PDB file of C-alpha atoms in Angstrom:
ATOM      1  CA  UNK A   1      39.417  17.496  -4.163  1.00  0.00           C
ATOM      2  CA  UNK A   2      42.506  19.119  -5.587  1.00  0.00           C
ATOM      3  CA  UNK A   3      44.757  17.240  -8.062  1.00  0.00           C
ATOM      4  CA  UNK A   4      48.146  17.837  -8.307  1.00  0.00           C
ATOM      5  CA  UNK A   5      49.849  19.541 -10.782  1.00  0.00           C
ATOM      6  CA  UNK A   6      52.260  17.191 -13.044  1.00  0.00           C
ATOM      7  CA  UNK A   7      55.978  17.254 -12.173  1.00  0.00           C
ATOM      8  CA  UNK A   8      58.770  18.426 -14.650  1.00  0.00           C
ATOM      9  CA  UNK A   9      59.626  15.160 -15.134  1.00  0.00           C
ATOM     10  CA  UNK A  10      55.653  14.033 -16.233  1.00  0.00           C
ATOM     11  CA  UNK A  11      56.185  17.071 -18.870  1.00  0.00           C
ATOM     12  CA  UNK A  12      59.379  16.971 -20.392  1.00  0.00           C
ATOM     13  CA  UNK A  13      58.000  12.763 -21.026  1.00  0.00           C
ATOM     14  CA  UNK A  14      55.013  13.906 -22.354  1.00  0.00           C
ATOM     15  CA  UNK A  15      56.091  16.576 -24.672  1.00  0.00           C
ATOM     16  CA  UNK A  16      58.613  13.914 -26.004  1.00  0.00           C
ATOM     17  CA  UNK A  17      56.316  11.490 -26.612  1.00  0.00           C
ATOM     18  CA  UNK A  18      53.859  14.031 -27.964  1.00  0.00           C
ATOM     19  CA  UNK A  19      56.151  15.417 -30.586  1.00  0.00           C
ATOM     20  CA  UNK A  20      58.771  12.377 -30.926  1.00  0.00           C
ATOM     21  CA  UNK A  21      56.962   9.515 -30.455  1.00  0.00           C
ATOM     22  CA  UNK A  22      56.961   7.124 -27.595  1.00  0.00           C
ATOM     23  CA  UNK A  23      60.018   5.450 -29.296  1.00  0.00           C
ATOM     24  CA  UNK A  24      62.066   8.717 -27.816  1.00  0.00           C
ATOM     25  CA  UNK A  25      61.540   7.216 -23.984  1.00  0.00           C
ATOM     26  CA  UNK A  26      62.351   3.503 -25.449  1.00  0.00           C
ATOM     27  CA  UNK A  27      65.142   2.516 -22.555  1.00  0.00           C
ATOM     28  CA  UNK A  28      67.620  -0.451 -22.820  1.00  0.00           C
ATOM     29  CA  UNK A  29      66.199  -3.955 -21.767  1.00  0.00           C
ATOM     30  CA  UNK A  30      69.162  -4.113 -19.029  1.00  0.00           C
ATOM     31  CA  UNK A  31      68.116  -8.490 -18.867  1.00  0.00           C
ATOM     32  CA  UNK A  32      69.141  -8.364 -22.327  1.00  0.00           C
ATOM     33  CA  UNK A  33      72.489  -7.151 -21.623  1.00  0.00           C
ATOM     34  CA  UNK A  34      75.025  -8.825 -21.025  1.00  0.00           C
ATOM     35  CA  UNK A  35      77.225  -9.551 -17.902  1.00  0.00           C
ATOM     36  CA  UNK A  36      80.259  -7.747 -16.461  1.00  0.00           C
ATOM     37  CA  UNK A  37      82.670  -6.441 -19.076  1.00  0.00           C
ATOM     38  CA  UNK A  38      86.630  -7.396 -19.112  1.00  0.00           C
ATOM     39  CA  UNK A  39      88.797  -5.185 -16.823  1.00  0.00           C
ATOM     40  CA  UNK A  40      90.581  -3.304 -19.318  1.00  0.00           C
ATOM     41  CA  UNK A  41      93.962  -2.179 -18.625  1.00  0.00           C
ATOM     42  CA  UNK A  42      97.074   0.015 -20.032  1.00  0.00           C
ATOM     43  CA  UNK A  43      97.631   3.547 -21.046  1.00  0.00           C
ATOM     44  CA  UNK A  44      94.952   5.789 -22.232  1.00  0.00           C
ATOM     45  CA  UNK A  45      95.864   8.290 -25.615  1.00  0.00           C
ATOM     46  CA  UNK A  46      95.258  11.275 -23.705  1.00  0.00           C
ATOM     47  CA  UNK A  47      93.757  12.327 -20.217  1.00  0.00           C
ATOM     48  CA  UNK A  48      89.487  11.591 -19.916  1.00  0.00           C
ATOM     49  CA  UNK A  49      87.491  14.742 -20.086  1.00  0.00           C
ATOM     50  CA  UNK A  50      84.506  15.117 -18.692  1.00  0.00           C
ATOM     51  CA  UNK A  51      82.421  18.430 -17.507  1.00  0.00           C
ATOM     52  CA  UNK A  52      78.937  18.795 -15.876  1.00  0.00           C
ATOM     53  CA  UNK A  53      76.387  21.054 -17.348  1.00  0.00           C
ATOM     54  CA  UNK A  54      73.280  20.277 -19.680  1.00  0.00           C
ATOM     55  CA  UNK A  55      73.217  19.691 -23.010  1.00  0.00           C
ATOM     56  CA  UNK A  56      70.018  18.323 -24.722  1.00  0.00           C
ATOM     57  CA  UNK A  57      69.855  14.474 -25.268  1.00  0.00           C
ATOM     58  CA  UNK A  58      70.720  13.360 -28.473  1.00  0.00           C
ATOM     59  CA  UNK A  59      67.090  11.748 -28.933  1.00  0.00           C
ATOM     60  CA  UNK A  60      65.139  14.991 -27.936  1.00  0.00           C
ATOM     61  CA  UNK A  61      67.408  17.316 -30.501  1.00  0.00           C
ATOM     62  CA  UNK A  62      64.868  16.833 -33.469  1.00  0.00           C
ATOM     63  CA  UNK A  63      62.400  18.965 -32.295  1.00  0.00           C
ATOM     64  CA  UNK A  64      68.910  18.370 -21.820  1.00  0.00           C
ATOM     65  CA  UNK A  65      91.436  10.544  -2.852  1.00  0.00           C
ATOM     66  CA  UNK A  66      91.451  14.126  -1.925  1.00  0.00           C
ATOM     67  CA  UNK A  67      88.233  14.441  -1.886  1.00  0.00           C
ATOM     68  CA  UNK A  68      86.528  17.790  -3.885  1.00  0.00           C
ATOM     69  CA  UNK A  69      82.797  18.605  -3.052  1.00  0.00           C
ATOM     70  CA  UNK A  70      81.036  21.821  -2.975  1.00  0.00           C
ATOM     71  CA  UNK A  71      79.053  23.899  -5.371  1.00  0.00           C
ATOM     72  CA  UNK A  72      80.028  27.447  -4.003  1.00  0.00           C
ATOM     73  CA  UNK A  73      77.890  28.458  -1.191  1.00  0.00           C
ATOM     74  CA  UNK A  74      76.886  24.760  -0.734  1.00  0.00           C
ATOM     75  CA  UNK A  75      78.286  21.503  -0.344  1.00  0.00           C
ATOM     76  CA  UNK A  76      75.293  19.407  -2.206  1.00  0.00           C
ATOM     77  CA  UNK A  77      74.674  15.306  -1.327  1.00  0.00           C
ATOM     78  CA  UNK A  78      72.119  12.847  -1.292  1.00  0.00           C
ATOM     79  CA  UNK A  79      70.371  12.317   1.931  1.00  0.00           C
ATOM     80  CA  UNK A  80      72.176   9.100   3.408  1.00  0.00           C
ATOM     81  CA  UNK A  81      70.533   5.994   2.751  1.00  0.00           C
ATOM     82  CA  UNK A  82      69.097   7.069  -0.623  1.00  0.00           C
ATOM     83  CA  UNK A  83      68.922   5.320  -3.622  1.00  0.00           C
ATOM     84  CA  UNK A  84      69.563   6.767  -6.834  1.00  0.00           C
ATOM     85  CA  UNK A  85      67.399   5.422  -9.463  1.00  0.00           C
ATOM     86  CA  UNK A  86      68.727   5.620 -12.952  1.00  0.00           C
ATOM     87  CA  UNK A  87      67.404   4.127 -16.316  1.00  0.00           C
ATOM     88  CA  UNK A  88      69.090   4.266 -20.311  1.00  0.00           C
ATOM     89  CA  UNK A  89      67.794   5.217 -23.311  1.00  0.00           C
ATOM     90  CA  UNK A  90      68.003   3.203 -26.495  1.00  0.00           C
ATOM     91  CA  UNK A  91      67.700   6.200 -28.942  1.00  0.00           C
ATOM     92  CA  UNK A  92      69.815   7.925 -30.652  1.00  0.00           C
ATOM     93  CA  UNK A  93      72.762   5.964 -30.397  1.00  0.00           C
ATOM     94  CA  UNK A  94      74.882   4.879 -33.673  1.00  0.00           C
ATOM     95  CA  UNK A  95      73.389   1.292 -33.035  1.00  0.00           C
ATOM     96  CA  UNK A  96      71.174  -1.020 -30.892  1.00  0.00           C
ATOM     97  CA  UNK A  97      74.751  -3.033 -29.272  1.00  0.00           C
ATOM     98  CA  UNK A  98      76.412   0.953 -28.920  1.00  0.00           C
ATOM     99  CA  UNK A  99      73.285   1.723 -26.370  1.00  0.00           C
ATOM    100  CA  UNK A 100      73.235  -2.031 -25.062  1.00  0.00           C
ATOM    101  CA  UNK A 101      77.061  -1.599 -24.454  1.00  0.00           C
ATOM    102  CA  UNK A 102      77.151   1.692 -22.429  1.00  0.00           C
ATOM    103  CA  UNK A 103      73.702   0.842 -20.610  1.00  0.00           C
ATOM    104  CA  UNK A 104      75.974  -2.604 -19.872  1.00  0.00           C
ATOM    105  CA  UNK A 105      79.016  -0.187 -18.386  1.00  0.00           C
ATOM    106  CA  UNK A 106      76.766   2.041 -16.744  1.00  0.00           C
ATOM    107  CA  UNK A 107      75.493  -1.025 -14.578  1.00  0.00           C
ATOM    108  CA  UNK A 108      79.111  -1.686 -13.830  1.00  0.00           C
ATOM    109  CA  UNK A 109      80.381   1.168 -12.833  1.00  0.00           C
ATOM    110  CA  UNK A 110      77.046   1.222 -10.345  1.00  0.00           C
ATOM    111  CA  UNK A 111      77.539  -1.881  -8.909  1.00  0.00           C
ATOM    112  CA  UNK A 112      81.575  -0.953  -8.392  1.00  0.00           C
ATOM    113  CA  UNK A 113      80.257   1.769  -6.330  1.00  0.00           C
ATOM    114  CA  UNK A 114      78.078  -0.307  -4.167  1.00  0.00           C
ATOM    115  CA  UNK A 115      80.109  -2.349  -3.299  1.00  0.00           C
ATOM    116  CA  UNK A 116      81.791   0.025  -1.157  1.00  0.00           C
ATOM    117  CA  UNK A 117      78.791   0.923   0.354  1.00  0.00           C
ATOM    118  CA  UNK A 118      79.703   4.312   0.459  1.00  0.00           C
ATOM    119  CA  UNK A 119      76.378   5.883   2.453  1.00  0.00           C
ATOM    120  CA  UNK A 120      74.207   5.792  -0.891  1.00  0.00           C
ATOM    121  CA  UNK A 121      73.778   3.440  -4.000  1.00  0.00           C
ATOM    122  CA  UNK A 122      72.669   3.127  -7.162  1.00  0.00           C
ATOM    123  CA  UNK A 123      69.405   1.459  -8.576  1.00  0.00           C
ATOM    124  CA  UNK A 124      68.346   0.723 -12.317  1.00  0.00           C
ATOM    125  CA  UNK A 125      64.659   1.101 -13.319  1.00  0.00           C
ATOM    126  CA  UNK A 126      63.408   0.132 -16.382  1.00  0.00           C
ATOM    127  CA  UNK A 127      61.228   3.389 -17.041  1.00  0.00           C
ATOM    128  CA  UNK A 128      62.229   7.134 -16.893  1.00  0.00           C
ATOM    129  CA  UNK A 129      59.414   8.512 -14.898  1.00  0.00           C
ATOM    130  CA  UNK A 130      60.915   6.182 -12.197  1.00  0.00           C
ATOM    131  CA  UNK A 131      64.817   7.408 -12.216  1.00  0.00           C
ATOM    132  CA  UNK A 132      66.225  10.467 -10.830  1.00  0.00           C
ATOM    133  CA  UNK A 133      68.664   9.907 -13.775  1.00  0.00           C
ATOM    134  CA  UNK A 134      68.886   8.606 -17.479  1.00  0.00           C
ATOM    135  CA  UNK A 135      72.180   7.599 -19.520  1.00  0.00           C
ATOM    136  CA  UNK A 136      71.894   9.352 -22.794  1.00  0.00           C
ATOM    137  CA  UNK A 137      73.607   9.605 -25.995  1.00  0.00           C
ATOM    138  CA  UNK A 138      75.144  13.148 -26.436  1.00  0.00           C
ATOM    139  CA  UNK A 139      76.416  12.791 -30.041  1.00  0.00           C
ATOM    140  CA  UNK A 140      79.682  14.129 -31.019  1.00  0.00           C
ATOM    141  CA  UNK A 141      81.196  17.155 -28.616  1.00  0.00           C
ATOM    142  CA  UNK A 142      84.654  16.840 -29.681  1.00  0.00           C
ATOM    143  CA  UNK A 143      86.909  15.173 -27.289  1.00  0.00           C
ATOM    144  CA  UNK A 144      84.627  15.370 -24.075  1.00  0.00           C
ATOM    145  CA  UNK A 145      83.891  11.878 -23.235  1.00  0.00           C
ATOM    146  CA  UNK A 146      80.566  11.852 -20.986  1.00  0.00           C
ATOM    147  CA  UNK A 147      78.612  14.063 -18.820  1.00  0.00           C
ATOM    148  CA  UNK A 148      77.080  14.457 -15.360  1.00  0.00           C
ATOM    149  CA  UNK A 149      75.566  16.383 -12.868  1.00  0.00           C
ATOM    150  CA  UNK A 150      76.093  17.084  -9.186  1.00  0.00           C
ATOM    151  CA  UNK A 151      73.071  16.534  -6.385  1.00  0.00           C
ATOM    152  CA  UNK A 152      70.417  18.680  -6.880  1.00  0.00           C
ATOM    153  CA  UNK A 153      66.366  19.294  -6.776  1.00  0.00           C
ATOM    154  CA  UNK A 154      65.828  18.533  -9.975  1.00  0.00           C
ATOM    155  CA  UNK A 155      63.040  15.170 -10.862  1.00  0.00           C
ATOM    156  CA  UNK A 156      65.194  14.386 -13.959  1.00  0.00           C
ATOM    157  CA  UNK A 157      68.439  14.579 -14.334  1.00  0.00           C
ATOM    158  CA  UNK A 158      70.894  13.141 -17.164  1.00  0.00           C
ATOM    159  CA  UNK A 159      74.344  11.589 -17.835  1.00  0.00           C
ATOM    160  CA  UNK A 160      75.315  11.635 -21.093  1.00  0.00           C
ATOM    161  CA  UNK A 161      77.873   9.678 -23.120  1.00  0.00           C
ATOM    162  CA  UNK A 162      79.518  11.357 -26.551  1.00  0.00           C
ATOM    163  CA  UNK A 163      81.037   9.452 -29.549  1.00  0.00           C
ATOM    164  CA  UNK A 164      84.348  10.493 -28.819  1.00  0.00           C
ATOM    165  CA  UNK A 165      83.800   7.342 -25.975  1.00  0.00           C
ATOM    166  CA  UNK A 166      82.924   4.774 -28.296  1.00  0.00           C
ATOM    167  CA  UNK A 167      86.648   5.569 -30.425  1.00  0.00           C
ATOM    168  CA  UNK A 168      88.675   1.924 -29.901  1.00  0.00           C
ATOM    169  CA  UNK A 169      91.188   3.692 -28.283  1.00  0.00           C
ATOM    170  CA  UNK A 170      88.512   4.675 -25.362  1.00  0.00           C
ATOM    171  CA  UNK A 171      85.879   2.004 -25.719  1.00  0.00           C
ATOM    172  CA  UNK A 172      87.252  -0.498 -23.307  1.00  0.00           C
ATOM    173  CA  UNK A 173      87.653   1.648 -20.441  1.00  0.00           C
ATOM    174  CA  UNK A 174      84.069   3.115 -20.651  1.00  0.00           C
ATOM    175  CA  UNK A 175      82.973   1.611 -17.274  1.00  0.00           C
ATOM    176  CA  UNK A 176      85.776   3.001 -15.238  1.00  0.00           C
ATOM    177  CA  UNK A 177      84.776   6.873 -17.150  1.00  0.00           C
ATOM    178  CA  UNK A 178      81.434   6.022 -15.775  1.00  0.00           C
ATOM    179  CA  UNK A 179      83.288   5.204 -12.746  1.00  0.00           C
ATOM    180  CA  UNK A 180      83.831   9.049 -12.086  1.00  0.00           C
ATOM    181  CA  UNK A 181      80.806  10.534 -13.640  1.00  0.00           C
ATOM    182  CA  UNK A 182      79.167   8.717 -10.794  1.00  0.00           C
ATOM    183  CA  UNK A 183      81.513  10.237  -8.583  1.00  0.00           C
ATOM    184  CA  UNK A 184      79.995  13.728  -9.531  1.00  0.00           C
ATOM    185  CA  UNK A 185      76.728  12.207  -9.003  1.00  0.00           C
ATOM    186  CA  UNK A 186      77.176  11.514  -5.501  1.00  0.00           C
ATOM    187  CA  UNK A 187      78.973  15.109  -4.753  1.00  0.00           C
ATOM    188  CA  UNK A 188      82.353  14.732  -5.864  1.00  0.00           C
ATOM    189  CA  UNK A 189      84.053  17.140  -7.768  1.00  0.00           C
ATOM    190  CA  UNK A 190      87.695  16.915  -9.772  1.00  0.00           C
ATOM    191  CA  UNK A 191      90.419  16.811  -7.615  1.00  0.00           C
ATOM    192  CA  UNK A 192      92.164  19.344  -9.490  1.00  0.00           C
ATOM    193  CA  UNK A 193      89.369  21.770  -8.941  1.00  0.00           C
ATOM    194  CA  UNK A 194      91.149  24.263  -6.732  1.00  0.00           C
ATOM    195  CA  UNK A 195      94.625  23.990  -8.320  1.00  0.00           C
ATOM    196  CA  UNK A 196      95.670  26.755 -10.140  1.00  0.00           C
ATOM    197  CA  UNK A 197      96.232  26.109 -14.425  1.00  0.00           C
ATOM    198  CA  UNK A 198      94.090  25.295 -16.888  1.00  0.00           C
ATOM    199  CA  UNK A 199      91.591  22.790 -15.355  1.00  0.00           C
ATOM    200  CA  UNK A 200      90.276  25.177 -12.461  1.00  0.00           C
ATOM    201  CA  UNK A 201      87.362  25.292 -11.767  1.00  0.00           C
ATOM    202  CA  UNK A 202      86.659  26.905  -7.879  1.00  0.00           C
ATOM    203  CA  UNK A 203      84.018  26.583  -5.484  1.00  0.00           C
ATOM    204  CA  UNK A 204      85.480  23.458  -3.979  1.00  0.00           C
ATOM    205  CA  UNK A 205      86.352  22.279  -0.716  1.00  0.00           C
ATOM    206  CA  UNK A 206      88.790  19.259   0.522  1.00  0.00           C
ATOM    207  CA  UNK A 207      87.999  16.335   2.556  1.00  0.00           C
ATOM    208  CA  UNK A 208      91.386  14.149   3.361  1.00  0.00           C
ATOM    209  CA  UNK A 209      94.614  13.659   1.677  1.00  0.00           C
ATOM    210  CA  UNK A 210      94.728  14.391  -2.176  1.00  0.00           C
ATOM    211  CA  UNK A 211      95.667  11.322  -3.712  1.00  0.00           C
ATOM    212  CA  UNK A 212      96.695  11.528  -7.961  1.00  0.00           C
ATOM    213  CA  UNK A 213      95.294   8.366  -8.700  1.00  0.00           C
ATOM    214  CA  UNK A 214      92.234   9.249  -7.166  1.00  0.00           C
ATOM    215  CA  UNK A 215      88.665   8.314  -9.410  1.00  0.00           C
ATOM    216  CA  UNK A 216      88.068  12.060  -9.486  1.00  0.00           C
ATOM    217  CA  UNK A 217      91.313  13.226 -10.879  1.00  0.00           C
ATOM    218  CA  UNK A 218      92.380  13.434 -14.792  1.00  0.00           C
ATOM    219  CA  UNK A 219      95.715  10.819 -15.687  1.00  0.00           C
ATOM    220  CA  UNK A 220      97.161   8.657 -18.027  1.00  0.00           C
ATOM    221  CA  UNK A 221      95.331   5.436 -16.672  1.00  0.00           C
ATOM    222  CA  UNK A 222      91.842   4.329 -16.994  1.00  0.00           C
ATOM    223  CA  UNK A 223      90.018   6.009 -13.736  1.00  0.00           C
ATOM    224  CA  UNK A 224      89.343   3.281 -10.844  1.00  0.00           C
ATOM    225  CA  UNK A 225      87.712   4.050  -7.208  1.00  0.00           C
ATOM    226  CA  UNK A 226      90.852   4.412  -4.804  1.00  0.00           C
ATOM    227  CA  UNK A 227      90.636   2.904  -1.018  1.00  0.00           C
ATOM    228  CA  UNK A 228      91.081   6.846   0.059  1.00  0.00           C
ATOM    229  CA  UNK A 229      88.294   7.560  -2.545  1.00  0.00           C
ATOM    230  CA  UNK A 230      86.130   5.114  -0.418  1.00  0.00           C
ATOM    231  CA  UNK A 231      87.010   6.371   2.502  1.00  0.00           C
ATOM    232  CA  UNK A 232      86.874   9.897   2.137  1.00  0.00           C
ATOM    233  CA  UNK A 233      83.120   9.557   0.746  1.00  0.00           C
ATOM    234  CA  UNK A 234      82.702   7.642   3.720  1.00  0.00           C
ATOM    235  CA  UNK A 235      83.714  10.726   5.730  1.00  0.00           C
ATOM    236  CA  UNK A 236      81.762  13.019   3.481  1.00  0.00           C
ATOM    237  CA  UNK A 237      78.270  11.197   3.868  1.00  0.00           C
ATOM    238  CA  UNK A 238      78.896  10.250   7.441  1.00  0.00           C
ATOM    239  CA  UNK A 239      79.109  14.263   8.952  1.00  0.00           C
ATOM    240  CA  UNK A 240      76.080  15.735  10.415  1.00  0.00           C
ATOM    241  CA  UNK A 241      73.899  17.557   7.900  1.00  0.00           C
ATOM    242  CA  UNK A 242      74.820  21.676   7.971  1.00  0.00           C
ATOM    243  CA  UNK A 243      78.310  20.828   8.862  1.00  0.00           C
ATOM    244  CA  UNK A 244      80.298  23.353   7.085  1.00  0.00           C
ATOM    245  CA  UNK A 245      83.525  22.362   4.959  1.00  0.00           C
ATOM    246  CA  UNK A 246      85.804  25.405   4.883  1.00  0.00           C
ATOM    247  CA  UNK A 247      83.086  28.249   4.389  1.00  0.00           C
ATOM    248  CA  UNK A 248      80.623  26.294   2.818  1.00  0.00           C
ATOM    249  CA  UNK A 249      77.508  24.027   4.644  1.00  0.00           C
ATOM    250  CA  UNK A 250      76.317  20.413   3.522  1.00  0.00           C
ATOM    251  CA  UNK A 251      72.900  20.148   2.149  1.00  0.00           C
ATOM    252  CA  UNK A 252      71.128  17.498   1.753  1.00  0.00           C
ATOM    253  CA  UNK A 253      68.561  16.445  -1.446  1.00  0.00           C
ATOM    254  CA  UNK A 254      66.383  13.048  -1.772  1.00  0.00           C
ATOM    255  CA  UNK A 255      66.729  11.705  -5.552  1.00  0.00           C
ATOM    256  CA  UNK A 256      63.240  12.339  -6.782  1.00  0.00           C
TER     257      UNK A 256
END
């Protein structure tokens, strides 16, 4: 009887625990943690930045409103329904309560999101081999803030947070930043994506109204989910798969 081969996700654990240790895949004890987190409020010292590419986690580097969606040729989701599994690691952080902290506004910006019930929600797990992502600790990369991804294929996929978000100035609001990295995680791209200047970034399409205090767009304010946020996700996850947006088609991935 053939055995299956083991999964990206079974190697890139076992090479880190082969080579790091098994304290490398350590994740937050989320019952540890404690409960919501005050709703910060005022004026933020400069606009959040975030972007969405790979790095490497900071514990593997000893030895990875309007509505914007699209990727190009594709308009990427979740498959309605799913449930997106996530998990946080405990190393590489500055400190135990710096990892317990952003684990603790991960979870909040997650449950902000369910309760919209926007056609998919989030889950924590307490191992990696279980999530389709884990919050990681990026180190310093300047002024960039945190990190995600858009839905994809992939069996592991990570968020990361930088220093930069644990400056006072930043700290408080770290939930609502997580509130639109999540937004990329569920197919949402920067509002600003197709306007012309120094934040474009192309190969997005438009569902609804824009709206400038929208979760996905960069201001002066701590980012927060907008009704027309809600509802244009709504929209998005409600059309038929292989409708197309503009040029481009929805496709549809199960978190793995």
């Amino acid at each position: 009887m053939a055995t299956e081969d083991p999964s990206n996700k079974e190697i890139l654990l076992q090479e880190a625990a082969q080579h790091l240790g098994k304290q490398a895949l350590d994740t937050v004890d989320i019952s540890r943690v404690s409960g919501p987190v005050p709703n910060a409020t005022g004026k933020l010292p400069s606009s959040p930045v975030c972007v969405t590419q790979e790095p490497v986690p900071q514990n593997f580097k000893h030895d990875p409103a309007a509505i914007m969606v699209g990727l190009g040729p594709e308009v990427p989701r979740w498959r309605p329904g799913s449930v997106i599994k996530w998990t946080a690691w405990q190393m590489g952080y500055d400190s135990q309560d710096d990892a317990n902290y952003a684990a603790a506004q991960l979870r909040q910006a997650a449950e902000e999101w369910n309760r919209f019930n926007i056609g998919v929600t989030f889950e924590f797990v307490p191992l990696a081999k279980d999530a389709n992502f884990v919050l990681s600790y990026g180190g310093s990369q300047g002024t960039l803030l945190a990190r995600a991804y858009f839905p994809n294929n992939k069996d592991l996929n990570f968020v990361y947070v930088y220093s930069f978000a644990f400056q006072p100035n930043w700290k408080p609001f770290l939930w609502k930043v997580f509130s639109h990295e999540l937004g990329h995680v569920i197919g949402l791209r920067h509002e600003f994506a197709m306007d012309p200047g120094p934040y474009f970034e192309g190969g997005a399409v438009q569902i609804n109204e824009k709206n400038p205090l929208s979760v996905m767009n960069y201001r002066d304010e701590p980012p927060e989910i907008q009704q027309s946020d809600v509802e244009a996700t709504k929209k998005f996850y409600g059309l038929p798969l292989g409708t197309k947006i503009s040029s481009a088609a929805i496709v549809e991935y199960l978190p793995r």
